[in-house]
mmCIF file of C-alpha atoms in Angstrom:
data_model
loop_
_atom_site.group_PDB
_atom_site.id
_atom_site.type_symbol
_atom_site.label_atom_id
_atom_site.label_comp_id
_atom_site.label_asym_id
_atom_site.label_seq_id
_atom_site.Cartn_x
_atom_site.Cartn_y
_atom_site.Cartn_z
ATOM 1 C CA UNK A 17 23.623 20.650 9.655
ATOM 2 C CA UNK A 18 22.839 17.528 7.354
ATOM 3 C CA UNK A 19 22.727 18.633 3.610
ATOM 4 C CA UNK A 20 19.210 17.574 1.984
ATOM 5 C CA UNK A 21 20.125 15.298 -1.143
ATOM 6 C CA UNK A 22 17.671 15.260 -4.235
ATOM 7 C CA UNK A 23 16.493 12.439 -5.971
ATOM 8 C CA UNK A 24 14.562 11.520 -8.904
ATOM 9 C CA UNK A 25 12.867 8.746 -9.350
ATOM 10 C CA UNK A 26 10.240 8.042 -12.740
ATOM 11 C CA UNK A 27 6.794 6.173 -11.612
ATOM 12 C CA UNK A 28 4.859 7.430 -14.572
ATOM 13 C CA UNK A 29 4.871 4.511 -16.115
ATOM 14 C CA UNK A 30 4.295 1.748 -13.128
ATOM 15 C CA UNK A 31 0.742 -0.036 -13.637
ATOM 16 C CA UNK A 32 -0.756 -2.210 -11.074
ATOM 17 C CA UNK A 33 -3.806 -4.316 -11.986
ATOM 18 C CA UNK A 34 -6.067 -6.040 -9.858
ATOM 19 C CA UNK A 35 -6.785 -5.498 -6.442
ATOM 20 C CA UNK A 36 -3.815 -3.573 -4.785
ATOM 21 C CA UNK A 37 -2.884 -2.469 -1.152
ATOM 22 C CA UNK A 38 -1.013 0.243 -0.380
ATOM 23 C CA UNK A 39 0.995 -0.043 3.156
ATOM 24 C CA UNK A 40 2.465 2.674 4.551
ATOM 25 C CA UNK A 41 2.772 5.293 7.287
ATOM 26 C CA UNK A 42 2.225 7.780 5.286
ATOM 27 C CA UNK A 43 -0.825 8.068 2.474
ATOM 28 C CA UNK A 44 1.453 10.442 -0.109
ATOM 29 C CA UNK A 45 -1.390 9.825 -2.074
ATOM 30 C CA UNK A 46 1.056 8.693 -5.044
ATOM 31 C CA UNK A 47 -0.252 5.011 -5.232
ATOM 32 C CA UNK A 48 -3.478 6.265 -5.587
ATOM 33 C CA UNK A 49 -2.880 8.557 -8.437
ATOM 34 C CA UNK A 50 -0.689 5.843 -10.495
ATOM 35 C CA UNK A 51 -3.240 3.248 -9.853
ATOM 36 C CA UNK A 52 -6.566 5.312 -10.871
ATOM 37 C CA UNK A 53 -5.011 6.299 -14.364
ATOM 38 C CA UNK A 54 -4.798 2.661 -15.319
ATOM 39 C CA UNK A 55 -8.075 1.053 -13.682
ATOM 40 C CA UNK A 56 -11.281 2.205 -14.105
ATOM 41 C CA UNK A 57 -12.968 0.523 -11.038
ATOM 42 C CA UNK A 58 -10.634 1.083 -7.942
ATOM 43 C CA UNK A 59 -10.120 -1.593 -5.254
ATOM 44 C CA UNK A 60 -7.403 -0.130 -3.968
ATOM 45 C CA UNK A 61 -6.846 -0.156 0.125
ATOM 46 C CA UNK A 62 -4.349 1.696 2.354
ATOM 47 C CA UNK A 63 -3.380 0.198 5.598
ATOM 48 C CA UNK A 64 -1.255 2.147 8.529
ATOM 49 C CA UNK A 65 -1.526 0.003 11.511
ATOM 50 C CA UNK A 66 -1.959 -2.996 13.116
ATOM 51 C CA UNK A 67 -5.418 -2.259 13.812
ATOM 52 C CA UNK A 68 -6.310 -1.837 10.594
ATOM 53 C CA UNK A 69 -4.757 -5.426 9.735
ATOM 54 C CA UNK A 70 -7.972 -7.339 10.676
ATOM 55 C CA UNK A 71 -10.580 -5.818 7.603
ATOM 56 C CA UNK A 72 -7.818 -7.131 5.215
ATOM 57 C CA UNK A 73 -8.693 -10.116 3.185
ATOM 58 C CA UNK A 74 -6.673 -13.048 3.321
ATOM 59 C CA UNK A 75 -5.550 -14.584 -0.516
ATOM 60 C CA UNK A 76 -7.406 -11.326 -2.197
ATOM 61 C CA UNK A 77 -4.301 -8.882 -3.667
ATOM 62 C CA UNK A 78 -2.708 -8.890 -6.866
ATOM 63 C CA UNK A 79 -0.397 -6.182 -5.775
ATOM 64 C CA UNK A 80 1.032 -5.224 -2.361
ATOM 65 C CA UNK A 81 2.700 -1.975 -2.344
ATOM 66 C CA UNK A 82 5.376 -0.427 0.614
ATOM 67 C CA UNK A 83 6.601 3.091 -0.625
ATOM 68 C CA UNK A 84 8.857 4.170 1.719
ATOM 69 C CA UNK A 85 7.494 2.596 4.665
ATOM 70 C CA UNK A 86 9.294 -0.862 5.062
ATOM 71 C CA UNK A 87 12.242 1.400 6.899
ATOM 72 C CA UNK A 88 9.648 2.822 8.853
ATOM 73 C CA UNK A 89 9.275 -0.798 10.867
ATOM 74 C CA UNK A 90 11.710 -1.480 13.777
ATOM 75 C CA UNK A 91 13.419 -4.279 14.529
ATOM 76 C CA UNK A 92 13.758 -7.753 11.777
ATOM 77 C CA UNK A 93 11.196 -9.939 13.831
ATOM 78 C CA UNK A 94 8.515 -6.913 13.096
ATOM 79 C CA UNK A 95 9.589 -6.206 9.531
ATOM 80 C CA UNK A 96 8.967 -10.345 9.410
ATOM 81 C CA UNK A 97 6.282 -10.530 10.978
ATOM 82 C CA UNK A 98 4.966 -7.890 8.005
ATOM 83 C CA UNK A 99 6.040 -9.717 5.160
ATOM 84 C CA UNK A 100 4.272 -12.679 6.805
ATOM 85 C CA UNK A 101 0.880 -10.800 6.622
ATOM 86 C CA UNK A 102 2.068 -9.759 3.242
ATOM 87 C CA UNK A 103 2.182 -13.237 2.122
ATOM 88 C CA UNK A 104 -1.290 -14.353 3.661
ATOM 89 C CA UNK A 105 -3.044 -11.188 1.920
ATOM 90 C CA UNK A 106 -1.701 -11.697 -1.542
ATOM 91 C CA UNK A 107 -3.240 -14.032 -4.079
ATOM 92 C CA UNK A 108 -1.523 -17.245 -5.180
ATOM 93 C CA UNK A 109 1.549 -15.186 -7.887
ATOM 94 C CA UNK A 110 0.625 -12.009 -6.403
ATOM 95 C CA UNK A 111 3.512 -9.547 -6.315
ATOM 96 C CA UNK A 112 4.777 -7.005 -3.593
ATOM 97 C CA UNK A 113 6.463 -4.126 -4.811
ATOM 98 C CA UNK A 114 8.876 -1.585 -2.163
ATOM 99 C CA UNK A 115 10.541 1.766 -2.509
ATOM 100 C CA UNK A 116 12.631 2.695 0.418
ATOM 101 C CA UNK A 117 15.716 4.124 1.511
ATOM 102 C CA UNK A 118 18.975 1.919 1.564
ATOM 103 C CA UNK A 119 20.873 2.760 4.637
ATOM 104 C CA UNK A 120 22.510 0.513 6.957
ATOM 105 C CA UNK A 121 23.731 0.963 10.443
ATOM 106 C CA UNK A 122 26.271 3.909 11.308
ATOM 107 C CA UNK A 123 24.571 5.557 8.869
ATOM 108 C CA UNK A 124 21.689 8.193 7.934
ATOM 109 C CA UNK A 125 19.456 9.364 5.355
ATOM 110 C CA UNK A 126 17.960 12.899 3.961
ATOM 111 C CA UNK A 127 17.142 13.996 1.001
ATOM 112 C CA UNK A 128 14.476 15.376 -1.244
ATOM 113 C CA UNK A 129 12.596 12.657 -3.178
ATOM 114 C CA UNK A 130 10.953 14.052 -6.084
ATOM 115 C CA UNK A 131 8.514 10.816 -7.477
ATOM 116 C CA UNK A 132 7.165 11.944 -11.545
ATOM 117 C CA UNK A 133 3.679 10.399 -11.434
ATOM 118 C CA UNK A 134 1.148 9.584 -14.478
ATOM 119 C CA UNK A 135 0.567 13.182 -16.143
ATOM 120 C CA UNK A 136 4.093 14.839 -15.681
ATOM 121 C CA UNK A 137 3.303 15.269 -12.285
ATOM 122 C CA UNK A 138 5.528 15.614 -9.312
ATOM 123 C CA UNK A 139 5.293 14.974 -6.182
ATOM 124 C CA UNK A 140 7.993 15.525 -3.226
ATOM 125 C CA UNK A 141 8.559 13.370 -0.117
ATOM 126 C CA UNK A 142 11.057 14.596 2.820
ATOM 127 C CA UNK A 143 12.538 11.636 4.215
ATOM 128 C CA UNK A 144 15.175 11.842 7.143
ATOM 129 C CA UNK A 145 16.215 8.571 9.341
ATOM 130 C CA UNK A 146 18.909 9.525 11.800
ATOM 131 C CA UNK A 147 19.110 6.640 14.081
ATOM 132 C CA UNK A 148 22.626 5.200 13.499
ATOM 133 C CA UNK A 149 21.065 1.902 15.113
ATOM 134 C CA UNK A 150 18.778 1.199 12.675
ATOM 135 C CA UNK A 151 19.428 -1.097 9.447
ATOM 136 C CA UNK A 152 17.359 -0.023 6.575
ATOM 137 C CA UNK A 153 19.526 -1.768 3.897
ATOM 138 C CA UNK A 154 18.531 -3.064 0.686
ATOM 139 C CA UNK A 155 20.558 -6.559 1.996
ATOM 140 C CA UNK A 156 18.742 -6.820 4.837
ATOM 141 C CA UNK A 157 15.285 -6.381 2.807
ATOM 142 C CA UNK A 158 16.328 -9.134 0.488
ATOM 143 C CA UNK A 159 17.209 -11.763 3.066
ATOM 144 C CA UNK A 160 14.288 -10.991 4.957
ATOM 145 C CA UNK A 161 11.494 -11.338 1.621
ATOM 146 C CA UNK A 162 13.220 -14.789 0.137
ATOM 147 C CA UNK A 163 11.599 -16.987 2.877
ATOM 148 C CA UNK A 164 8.091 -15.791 1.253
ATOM 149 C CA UNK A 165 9.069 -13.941 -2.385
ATOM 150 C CA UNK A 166 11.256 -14.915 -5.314
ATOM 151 C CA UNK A 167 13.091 -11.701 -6.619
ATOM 152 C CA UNK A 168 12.041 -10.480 -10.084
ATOM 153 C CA UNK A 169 13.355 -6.763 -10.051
ATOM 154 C CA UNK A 170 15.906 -5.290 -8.108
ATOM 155 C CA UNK A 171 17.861 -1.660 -8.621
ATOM 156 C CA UNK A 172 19.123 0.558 -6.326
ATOM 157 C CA UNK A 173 21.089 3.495 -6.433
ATOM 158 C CA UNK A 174 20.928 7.291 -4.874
ATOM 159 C CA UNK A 175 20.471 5.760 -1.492
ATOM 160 C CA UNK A 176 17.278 4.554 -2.173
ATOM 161 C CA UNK A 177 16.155 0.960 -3.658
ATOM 162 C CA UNK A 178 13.312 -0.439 -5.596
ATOM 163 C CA UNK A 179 12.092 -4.332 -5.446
ATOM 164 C CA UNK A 180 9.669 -6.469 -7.482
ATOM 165 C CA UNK A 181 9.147 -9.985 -5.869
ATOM 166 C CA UNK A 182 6.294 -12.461 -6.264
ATOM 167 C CA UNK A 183 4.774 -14.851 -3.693
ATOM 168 C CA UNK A 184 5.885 -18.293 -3.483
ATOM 169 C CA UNK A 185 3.746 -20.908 -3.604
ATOM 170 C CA UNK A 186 4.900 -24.062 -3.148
ATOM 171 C CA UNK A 187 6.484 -25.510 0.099
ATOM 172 C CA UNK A 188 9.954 -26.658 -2.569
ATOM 173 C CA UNK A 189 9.959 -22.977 -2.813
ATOM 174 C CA UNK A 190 9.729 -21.690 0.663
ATOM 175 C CA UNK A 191 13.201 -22.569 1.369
ATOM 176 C CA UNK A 192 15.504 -20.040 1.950
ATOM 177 C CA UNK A 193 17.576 -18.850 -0.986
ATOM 178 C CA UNK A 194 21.068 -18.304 -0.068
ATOM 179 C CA UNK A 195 23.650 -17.021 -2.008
ATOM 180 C CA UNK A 196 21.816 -15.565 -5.091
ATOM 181 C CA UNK A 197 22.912 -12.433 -6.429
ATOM 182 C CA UNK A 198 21.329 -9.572 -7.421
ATOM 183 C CA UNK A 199 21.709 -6.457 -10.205
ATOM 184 C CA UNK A 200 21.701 -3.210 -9.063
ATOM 185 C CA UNK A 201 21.218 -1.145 -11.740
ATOM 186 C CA UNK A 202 18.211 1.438 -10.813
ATOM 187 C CA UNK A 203 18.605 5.221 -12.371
ATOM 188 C CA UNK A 204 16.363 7.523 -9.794
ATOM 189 C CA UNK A 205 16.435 10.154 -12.913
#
């Protein structure tokens, strides 16, 4: 028997502005609830599939949002492939923002996420990835989104990881940053 972990992690105070979309497996409906307390008029859409990927507008989001579904994607060339789209649906400066789990290969994940929302509330997310295969890491992530992002936030601790990039825009840009570091410093309390 795995033990189930706990962790906290404070979203009460994350805004998004502007047109934001929401990608995930799973509608936890926790996007929806941060984004309606801030913005009146909601343009806010929530994508699951690949079928789905053909009503979404090319150069229209500020915001592009993965909670906890970036691990969900197998294989690099898919999780790509993703961040590709990601790029062509966000406006020129428009920002992608992930939660996920940081686990690399040999190893597994499960726990108990409790995520505070706007109001003191709470919700809870089960996540469990046992395949010892699979590479979730927070390293990975980062090499894969600096072909297409610059870095602007990134914290990770508790097994799980939290990024803030924004879209490049300029071919000088699109080069592949090698060798930059990064802060980890992110309190899931």
């Amino acid at each position: 028997m795995i033990d189930i972990k706990e962790i906290f992690i404070n979203m009460e105070k994350e805004i998004f502005r502007g047109n934001l979309l929401d990608i995930g497996r799973d509608n936890y409906g926790i996007i929806y609830n941060i984004y309606k307390k801030y913005n009146d008029d909601i343009n806010l859409e929530y994508v699951t599939g690949e079928q789905e990927k053909e009503n979404i507008k090319e150069n229209y989001y500020d915001n592009c949002i993965l909670l906890f579904s970036f691990s969900n994607i197998f294989l690099k060339k898919n999780k790509t492939k993703i961040l590709e789209d990601i790029y062509k649906f966000l406006k020129k400066d428009g920002c992608i923002y992930i939660w996920d789990i940081d686990k690399g290969i040999n190893k597994t994940f499960n726990s108990k996420v409790k995520i505070v929302i706007p109001d003191g509330k709470i919700k809870e997310i089960f996540i469990k990835d046992l395949n010892l295969f699979k590479d979730s890491s927070s390293d990975t992530c980062v090499k894969l989104l600096e072909t297409y992002f610059k870095m602007e936030e990134f914290k990770k601790s508790d097994g799980i990881y939290y990024i803030k990039a924004r879209k490049i825009n300029n071919n000088k840009d699109m080069t592949v940053r090698k060798g930059e570091k990064h802060e980890n410093n992110f309190s899931c309390n």
